[in-house]
Short mmCIF file of C-alpha atoms in Angstrom, two decimals:
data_model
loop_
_atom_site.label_atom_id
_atom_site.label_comp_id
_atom_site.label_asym_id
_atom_site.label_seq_id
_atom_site.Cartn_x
_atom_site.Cartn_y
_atom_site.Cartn_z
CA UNK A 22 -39.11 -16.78 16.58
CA UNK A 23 -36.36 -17.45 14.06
CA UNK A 24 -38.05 -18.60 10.95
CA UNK A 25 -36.82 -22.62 9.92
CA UNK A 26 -36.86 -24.86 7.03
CA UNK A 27 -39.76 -26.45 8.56
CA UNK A 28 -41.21 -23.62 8.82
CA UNK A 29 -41.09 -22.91 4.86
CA UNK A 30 -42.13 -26.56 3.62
CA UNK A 31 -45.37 -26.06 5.62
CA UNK A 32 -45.69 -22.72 4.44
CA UNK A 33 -45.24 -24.20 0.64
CA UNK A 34 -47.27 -27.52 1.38
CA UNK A 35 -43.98 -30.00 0.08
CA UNK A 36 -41.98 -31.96 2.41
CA UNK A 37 -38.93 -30.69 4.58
CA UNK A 38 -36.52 -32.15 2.13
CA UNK A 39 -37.86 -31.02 -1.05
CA UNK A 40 -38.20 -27.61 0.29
CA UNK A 41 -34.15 -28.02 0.83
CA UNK A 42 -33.43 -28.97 -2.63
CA UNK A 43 -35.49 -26.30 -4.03
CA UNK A 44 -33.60 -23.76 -2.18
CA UNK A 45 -30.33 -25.36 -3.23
CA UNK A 46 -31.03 -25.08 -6.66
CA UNK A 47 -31.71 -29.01 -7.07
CA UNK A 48 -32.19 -30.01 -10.65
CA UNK A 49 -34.80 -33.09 -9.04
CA UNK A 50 -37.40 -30.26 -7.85
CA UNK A 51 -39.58 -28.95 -10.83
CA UNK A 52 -39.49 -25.10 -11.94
CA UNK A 53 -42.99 -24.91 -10.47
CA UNK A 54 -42.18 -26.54 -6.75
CA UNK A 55 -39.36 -24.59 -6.79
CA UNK A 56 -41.01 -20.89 -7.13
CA UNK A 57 -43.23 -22.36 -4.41
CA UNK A 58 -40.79 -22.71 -2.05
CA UNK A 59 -39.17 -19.81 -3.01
CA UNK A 60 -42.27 -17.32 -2.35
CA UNK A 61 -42.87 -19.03 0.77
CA UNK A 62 -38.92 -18.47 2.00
CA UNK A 63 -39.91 -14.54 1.23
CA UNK A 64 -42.92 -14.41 2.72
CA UNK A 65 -41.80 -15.65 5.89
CA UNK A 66 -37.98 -13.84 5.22
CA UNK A 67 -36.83 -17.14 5.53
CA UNK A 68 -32.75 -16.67 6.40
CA UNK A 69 -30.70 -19.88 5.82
CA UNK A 70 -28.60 -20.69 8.34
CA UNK A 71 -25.20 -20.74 6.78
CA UNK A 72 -23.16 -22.32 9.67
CA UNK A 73 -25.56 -25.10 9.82
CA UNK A 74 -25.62 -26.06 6.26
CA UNK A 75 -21.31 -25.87 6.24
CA UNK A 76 -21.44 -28.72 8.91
CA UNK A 77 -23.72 -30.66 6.85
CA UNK A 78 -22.25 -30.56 3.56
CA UNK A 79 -18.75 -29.35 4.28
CA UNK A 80 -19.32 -26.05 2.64
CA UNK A 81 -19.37 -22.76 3.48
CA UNK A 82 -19.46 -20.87 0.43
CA UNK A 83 -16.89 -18.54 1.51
CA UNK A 84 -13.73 -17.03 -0.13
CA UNK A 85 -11.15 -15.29 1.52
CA UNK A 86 -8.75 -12.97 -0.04
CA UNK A 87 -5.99 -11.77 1.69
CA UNK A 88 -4.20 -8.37 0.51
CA UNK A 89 -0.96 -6.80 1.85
CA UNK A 90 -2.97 -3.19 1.50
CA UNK A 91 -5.28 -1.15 -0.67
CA UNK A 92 -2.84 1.42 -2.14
CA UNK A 93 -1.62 -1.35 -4.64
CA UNK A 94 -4.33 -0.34 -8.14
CA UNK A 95 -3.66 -4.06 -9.22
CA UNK A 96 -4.55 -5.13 -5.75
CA UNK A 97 -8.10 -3.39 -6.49
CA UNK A 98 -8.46 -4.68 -9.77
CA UNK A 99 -7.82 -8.43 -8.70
CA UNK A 100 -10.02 -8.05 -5.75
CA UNK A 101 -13.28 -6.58 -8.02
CA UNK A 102 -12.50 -10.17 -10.46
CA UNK A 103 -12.62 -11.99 -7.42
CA UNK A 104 -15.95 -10.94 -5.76
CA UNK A 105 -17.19 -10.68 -9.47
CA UNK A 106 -16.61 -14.09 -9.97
CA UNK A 107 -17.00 -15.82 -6.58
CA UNK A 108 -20.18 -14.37 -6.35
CA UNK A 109 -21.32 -15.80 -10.11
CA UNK A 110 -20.80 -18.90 -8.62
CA UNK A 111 -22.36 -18.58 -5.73
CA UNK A 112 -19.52 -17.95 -3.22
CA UNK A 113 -19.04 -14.34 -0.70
CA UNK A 114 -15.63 -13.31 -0.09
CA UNK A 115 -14.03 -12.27 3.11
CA UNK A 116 -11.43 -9.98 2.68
CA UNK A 117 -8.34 -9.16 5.01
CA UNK A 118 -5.39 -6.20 4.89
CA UNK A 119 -2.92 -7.73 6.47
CA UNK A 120 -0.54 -4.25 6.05
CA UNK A 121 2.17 -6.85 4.74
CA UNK A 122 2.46 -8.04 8.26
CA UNK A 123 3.17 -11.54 8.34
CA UNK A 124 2.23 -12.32 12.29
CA UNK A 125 -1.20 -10.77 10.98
CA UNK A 126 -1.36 -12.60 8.12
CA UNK A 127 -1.40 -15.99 9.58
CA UNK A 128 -3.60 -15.10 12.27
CA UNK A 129 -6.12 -13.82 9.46
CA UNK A 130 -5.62 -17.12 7.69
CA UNK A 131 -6.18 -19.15 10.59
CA UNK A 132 -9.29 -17.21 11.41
CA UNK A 133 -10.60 -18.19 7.54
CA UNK A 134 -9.82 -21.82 8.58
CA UNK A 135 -12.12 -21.81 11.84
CA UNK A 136 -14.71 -19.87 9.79
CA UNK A 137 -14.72 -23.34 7.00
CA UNK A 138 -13.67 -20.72 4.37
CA UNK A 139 -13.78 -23.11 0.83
CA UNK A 140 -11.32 -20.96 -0.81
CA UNK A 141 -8.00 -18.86 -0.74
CA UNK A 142 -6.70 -15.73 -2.71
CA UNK A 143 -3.89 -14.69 -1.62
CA UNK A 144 -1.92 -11.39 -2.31
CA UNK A 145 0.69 -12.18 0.66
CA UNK A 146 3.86 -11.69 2.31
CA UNK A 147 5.46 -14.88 0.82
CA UNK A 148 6.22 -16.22 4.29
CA UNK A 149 3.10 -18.09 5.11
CA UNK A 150 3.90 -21.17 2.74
CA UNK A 151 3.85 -23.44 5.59
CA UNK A 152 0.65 -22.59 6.86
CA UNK A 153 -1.39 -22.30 3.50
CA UNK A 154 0.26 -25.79 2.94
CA UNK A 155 -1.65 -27.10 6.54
CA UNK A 156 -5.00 -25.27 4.99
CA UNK A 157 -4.91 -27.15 1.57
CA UNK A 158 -3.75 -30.65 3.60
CA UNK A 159 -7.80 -30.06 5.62
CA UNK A 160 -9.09 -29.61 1.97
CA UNK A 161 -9.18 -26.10 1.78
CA UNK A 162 -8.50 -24.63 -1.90
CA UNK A 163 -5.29 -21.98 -1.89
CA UNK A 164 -3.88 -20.04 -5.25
CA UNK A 165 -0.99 -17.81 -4.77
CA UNK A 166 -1.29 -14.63 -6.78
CA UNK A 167 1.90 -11.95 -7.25
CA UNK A 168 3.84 -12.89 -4.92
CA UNK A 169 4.57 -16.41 -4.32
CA UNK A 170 6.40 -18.13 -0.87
CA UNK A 171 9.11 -20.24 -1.79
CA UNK A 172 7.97 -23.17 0.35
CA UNK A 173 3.94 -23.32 -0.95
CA UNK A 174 2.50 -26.35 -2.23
CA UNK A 175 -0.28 -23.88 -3.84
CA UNK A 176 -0.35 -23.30 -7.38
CA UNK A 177 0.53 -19.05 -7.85
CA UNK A 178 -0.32 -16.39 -10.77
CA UNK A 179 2.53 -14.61 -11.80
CA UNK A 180 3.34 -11.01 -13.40
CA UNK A 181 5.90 -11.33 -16.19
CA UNK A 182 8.26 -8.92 -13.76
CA UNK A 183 11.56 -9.66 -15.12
CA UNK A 184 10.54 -9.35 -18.87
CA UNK A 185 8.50 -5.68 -18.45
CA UNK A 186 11.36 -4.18 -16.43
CA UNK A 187 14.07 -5.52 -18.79
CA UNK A 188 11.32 -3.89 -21.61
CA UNK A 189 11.04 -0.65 -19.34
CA UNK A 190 14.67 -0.50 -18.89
CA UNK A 191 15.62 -1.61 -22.71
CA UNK A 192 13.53 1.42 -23.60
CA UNK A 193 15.03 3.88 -21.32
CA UNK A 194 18.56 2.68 -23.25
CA UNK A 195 17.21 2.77 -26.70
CA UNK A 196 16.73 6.76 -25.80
CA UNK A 197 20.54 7.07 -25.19
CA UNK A 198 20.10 6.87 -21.15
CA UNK A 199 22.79 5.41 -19.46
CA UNK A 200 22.40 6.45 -15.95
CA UNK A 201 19.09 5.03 -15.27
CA UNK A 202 18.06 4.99 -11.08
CA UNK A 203 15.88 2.07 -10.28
CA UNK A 204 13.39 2.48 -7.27
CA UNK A 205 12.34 -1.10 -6.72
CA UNK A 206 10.87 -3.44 -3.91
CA UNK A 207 12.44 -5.86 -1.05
CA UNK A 208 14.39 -8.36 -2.37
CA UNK A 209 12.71 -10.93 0.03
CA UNK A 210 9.20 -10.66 -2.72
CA UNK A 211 9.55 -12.22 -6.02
CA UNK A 212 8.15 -8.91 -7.56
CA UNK A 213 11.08 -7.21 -5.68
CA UNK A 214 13.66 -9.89 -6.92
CA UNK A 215 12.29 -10.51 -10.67
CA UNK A 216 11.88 -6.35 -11.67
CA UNK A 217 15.65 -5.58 -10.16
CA UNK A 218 16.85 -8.53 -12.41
CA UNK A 219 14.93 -7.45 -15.47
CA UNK A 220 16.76 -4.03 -15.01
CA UNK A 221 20.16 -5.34 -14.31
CA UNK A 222 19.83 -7.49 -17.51
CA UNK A 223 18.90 -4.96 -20.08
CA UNK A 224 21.83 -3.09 -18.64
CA UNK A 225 24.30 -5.63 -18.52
CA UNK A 226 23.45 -6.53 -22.53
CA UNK A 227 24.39 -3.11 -23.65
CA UNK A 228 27.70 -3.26 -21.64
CA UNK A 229 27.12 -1.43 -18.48
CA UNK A 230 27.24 -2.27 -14.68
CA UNK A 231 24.58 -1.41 -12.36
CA UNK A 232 25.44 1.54 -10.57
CA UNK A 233 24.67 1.36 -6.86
CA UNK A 234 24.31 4.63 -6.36
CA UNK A 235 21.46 4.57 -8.67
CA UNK A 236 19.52 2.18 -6.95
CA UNK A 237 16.91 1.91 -3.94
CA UNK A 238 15.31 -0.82 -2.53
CA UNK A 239 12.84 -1.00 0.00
CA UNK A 240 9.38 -1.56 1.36
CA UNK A 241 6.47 -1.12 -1.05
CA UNK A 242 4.74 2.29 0.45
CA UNK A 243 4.77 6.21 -0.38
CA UNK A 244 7.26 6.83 2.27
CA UNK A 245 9.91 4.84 0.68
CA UNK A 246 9.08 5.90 -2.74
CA UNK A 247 9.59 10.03 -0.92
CA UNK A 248 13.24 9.13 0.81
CA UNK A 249 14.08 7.31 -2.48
CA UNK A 250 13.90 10.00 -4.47
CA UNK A 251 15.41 12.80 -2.72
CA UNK A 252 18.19 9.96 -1.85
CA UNK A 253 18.75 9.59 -5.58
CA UNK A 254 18.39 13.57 -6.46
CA UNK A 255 21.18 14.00 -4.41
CA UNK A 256 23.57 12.11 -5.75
CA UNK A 257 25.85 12.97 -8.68
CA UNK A 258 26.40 12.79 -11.36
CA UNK A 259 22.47 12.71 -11.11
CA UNK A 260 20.59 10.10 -12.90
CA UNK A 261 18.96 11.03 -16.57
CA UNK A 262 16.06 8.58 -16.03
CA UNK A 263 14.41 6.29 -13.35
CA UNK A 264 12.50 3.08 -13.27
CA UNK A 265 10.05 3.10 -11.01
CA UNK A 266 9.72 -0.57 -10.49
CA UNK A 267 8.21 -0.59 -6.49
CA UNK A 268 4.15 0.75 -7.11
CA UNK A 269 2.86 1.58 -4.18
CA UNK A 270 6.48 4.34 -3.77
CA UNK A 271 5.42 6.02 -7.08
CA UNK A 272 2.93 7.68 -4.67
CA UNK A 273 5.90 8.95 -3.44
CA UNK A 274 8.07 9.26 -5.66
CA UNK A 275 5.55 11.77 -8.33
CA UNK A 276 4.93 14.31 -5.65
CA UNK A 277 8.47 14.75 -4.88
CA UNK A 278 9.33 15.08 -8.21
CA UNK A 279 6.40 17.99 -8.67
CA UNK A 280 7.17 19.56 -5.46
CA UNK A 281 11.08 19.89 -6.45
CA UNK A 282 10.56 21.47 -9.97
CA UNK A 283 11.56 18.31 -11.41
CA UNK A 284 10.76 18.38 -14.98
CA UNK A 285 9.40 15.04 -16.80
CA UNK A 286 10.65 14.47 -19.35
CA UNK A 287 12.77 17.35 -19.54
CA UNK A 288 15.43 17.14 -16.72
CA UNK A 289 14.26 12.97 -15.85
CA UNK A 290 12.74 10.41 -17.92
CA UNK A 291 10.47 8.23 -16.21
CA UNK A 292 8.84 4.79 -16.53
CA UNK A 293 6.76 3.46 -13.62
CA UNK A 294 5.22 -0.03 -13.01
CA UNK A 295 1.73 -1.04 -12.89
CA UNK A 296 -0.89 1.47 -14.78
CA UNK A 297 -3.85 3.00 -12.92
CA UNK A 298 -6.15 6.28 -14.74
CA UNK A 299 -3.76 8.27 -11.98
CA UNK A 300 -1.06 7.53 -13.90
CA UNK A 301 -2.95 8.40 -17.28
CA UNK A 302 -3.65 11.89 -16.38
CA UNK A 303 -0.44 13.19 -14.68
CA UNK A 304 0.98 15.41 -16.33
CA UNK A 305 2.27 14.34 -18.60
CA UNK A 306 1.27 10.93 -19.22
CA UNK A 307 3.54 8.46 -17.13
CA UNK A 308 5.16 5.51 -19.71
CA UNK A 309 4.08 2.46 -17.41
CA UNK A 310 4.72 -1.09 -17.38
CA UNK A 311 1.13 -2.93 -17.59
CA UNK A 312 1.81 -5.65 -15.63
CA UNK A 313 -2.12 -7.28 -16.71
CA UNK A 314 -4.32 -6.97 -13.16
CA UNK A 315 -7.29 -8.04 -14.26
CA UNK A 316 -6.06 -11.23 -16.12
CA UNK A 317 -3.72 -12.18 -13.19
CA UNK A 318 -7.39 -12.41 -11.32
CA UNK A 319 -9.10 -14.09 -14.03
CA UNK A 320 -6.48 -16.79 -14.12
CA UNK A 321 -6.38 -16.68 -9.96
CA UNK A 322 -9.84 -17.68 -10.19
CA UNK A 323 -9.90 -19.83 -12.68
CA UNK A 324 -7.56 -22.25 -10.86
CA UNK A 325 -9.40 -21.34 -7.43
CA UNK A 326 -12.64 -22.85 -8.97
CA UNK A 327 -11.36 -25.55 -10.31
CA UNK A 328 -10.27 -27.10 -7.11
CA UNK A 329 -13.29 -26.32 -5.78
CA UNK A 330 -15.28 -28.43 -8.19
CA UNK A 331 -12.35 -30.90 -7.55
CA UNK A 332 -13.40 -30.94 -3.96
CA UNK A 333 -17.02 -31.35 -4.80
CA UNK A 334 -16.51 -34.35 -7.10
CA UNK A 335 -17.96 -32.43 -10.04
CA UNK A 336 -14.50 -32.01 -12.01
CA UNK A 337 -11.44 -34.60 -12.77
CA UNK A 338 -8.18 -34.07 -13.52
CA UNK A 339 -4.53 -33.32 -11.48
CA UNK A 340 -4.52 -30.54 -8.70
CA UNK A 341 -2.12 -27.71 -9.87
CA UNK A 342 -0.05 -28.28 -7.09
CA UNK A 343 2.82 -25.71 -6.64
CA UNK A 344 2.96 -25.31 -10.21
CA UNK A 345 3.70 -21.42 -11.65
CA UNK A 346 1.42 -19.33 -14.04
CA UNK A 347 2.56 -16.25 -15.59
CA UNK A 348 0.80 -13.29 -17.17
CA UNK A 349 2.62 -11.04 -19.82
CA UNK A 350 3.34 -7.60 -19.09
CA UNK A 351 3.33 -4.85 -21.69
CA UNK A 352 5.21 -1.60 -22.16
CA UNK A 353 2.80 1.61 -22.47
CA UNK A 354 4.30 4.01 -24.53
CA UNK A 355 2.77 7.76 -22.77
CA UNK A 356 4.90 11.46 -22.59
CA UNK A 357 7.39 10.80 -20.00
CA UNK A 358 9.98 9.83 -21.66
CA UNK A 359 12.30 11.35 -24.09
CA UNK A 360 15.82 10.90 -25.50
CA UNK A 361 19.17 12.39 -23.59
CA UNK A 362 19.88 15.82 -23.79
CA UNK A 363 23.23 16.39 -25.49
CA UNK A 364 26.13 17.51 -23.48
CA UNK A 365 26.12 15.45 -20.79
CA UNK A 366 24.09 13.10 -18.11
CA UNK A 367 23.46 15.82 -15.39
CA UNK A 368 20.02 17.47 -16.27
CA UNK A 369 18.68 20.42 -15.13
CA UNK A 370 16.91 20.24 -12.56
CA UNK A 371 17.00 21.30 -8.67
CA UNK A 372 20.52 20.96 -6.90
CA UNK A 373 20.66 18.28 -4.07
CA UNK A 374 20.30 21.62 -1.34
CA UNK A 375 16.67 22.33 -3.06
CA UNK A 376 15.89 18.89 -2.53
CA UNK A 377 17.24 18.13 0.91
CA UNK A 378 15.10 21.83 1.57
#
C-alpha cells in the first residue's frame, strides 16, 4: 500500500493539513509539530508525491539544463553551480545533451514543458528562441547562458569573447607574431562570431589583414580541431602562432601538435580558450583565455531564481526580459608562448608531407 499524507497526520496525531505545512516547511507549524510529522513521514518512508503537489500549487521543483555536450570544461563547471544552487533552494535539475542538435533540442525542451519543469538553463544551439519564448509566455522561467539565439525574449549570460581573443591575439602581436592562425567556432554561435572578431580587431589595429589562409572555422569538436591543424601545418609560409579560439577542437588540435613533433613554444606559439587543470599540466603550460565558468553560472542562476520568486509572488521588480549580461574574461599568462624567432616566420617544425603522413 503506497503510504499517503493521511496516512502520516494519523501517524503524528495533527490534522491532514498541518501535517502538509509541516512537510513544506510552513513557518505557521511550530518546531515541535514539525519534527513530529517529520519522524512519522520516516517511519512510515513516507514518499511525497511530486506530480500531485505540481498540479496543486503549480510547481514542480524542477530545473532543466540543457547542454550542447560534455566535452566543453565550462559546460561542467556551469552545470556543478547549477545543481549546487538549485538544490540549496530546494529545486532537482534535469539535465539534457542535446549533441548541438537543434531537432533534439526542442524536443528535449518540449519534454521539460510536459514534465511542469519551473526553470530553464540553457547552454543551446541558438536556434530555439522561438520556442523558449512559447515556454516563458506558460510561465516557465528561461536564462540563456553562452550562447544566445538572436530571436529570445530570455535574458542570456555572456563570456566577454570579443575582448579575451582581441587580449589573446594582442599578446601573440606584442611577441613580434604576425602570422597568427586562428582555429575558431561556426559563425552561426555568438561565441563563434564574437572570438573571430576579437582576433580580426587586434590585427587590424597594428596594420595587418586577416590572412585566410590562416584561419579555420568550424564545428566545436576534436575532429575539427585534428583537420584544422594539419590544414593549417600545411600551408606556407606556415603560421608562427595560433589562437585556439573553438574549445572543444583544442582536444584536437594538442595531440596533433604532439604527435607531429610540433614544438610549443619553440616552432608555434599557442594560446587556447577556456582553462581546464588539462590545460595546466600539458606540457608546457598552455597560455589560455579564462573566459570565467563558474561566474557565468553564478550569474545564470542568479537571474533564474529571481524569476522564480517573481512567479511565486515573493519578489518585485521588472523581468530581465531579453536583456544581455556579460562576464569578463582574463588572459592567463603559462609557457606556451614566446617571442618570434629571428630570421623569418617559417619555424621549424615538421614539413606539410610529415603532417599529411
Amino acid at each position: 500500500m503506497r503510504i499517503g499524507l493521511k496516512e502520516v497526520a494519523a501517524e503524528a496525531g495533527v490534522s491532514r493539513s498541518t501535517a502538509s505545512r509541516a512537510l513544506s516547511g510552513s513557518p505557521l507549524i511550530s518546531a515541535e509539530t514539525r519534527a513530529a510529522v517529520e519522524e512519522a513521514a520516516a517511519r512510515l518512508n513516507y514518499r511525497p508525491n511530486r506530480l500531485a503537489g505540481a498540479l496543486r500549487t503549480r510547481q514542480s521543483h524542477l530545473v532543466g539544463l540543457v547542454l550542447n555536450n560534455l566535452i566543453n570544461a565550462s559546460f561542467h563547471t556551469i552545470a556543478e553551480v547549477v545543481q549546487r544552487r538549485a538544490a540549496a533552494e530546494g529545486y532537482q535539475v534535469v539535465l539534457g545533451i542535446t549533441d548541438a542538435d537543434p531537432a533534439r533540442e526542442k524536443a528535449f525542451l518540449l519534454t521539460l514543458a510536459a514534465h511542469g519543469v519551473d526553470g530553464i538553463v540553457m547552454i543551446g544551439t541558438g536556434k530555439n528562441g522561438a520556442t523558449t519564448n512559447a515556454l516563458r509566455a506558460e510561465g516557465v522561467a528561461v536564462v540563456n547562458v553562452i550562447r544566445r539565439p538572436i530571436d529570445s525574449a530570455a535574458p542570456a549570460v555572456l563570456a566577454a569573447d570579443r575582448e579575451g581573443a582581441h587580449a589573446a591575439t594582442a599578446h601573440l602581436l606584442d611577441l613580434g607574431h604576425e602570422r597568427i592562425g586562428f582555429i575558431g567556432g561556426e559563425p552561426t554561435a555568438n561565441s563563434g562570431r564574437e572570438r573571430f572578431a576579437g582576433y580580426e580587431q587586434a590585427l587590424r589595429e597594428r596594420g595587418l589583414d586577416p590572412d585566410e589562409s590562416l584561419i579555420e572555422r568550424g564545428p566545436f569538436t576534436p575532429a575539427f580541431g585534428t583537420e584544422a591543424i594539419a590544414r593549417l601545418l600545411g600551408r606556407t609560409p606556415r603560421m608562427t602562432a595560433l589562437f585556439a579560439a573553438n574549445h572543444e577542437a583544442v582536444f584536437g588540435i594538442l595531440p596533433t601538435l604532439a604527435s607531429t613533433g610540433v614544438a610549443i613554444p619553440g616552432d608555434l606559439s599557442l594560446v587556447c580558450y577556456e582553462d581546464i587543470p588539462w590545460l595546466r599540466y600539458w606540457s608546457p603550460a598552455i597560455t589560455v583565455v579564462d573566459n570565467g565558468a563558474s561566474e557565468l553560472g553564478e550569474l545564470a542562476m542568479n537571474l533564474l531564481l529571481h524569476q522564480l520568486k517573481q512567479a511565486r509572488g515573493a519578489e518585485n521588480g521588472e523581468t530581465p526580459n531579453g536583456r544581455a549580461y556579460r562576464v569578463g574574461a582574463q588572459l592567463i599568462l603559462r609557457d606556451s608562448t614566446a617571442p618570434r624567432a629571428r630570421g623569418g616566420d617559417r619555424p621549424s617544425g615538421p614539413t606539410a608531407a610529415a603532417v599529411e603522413a
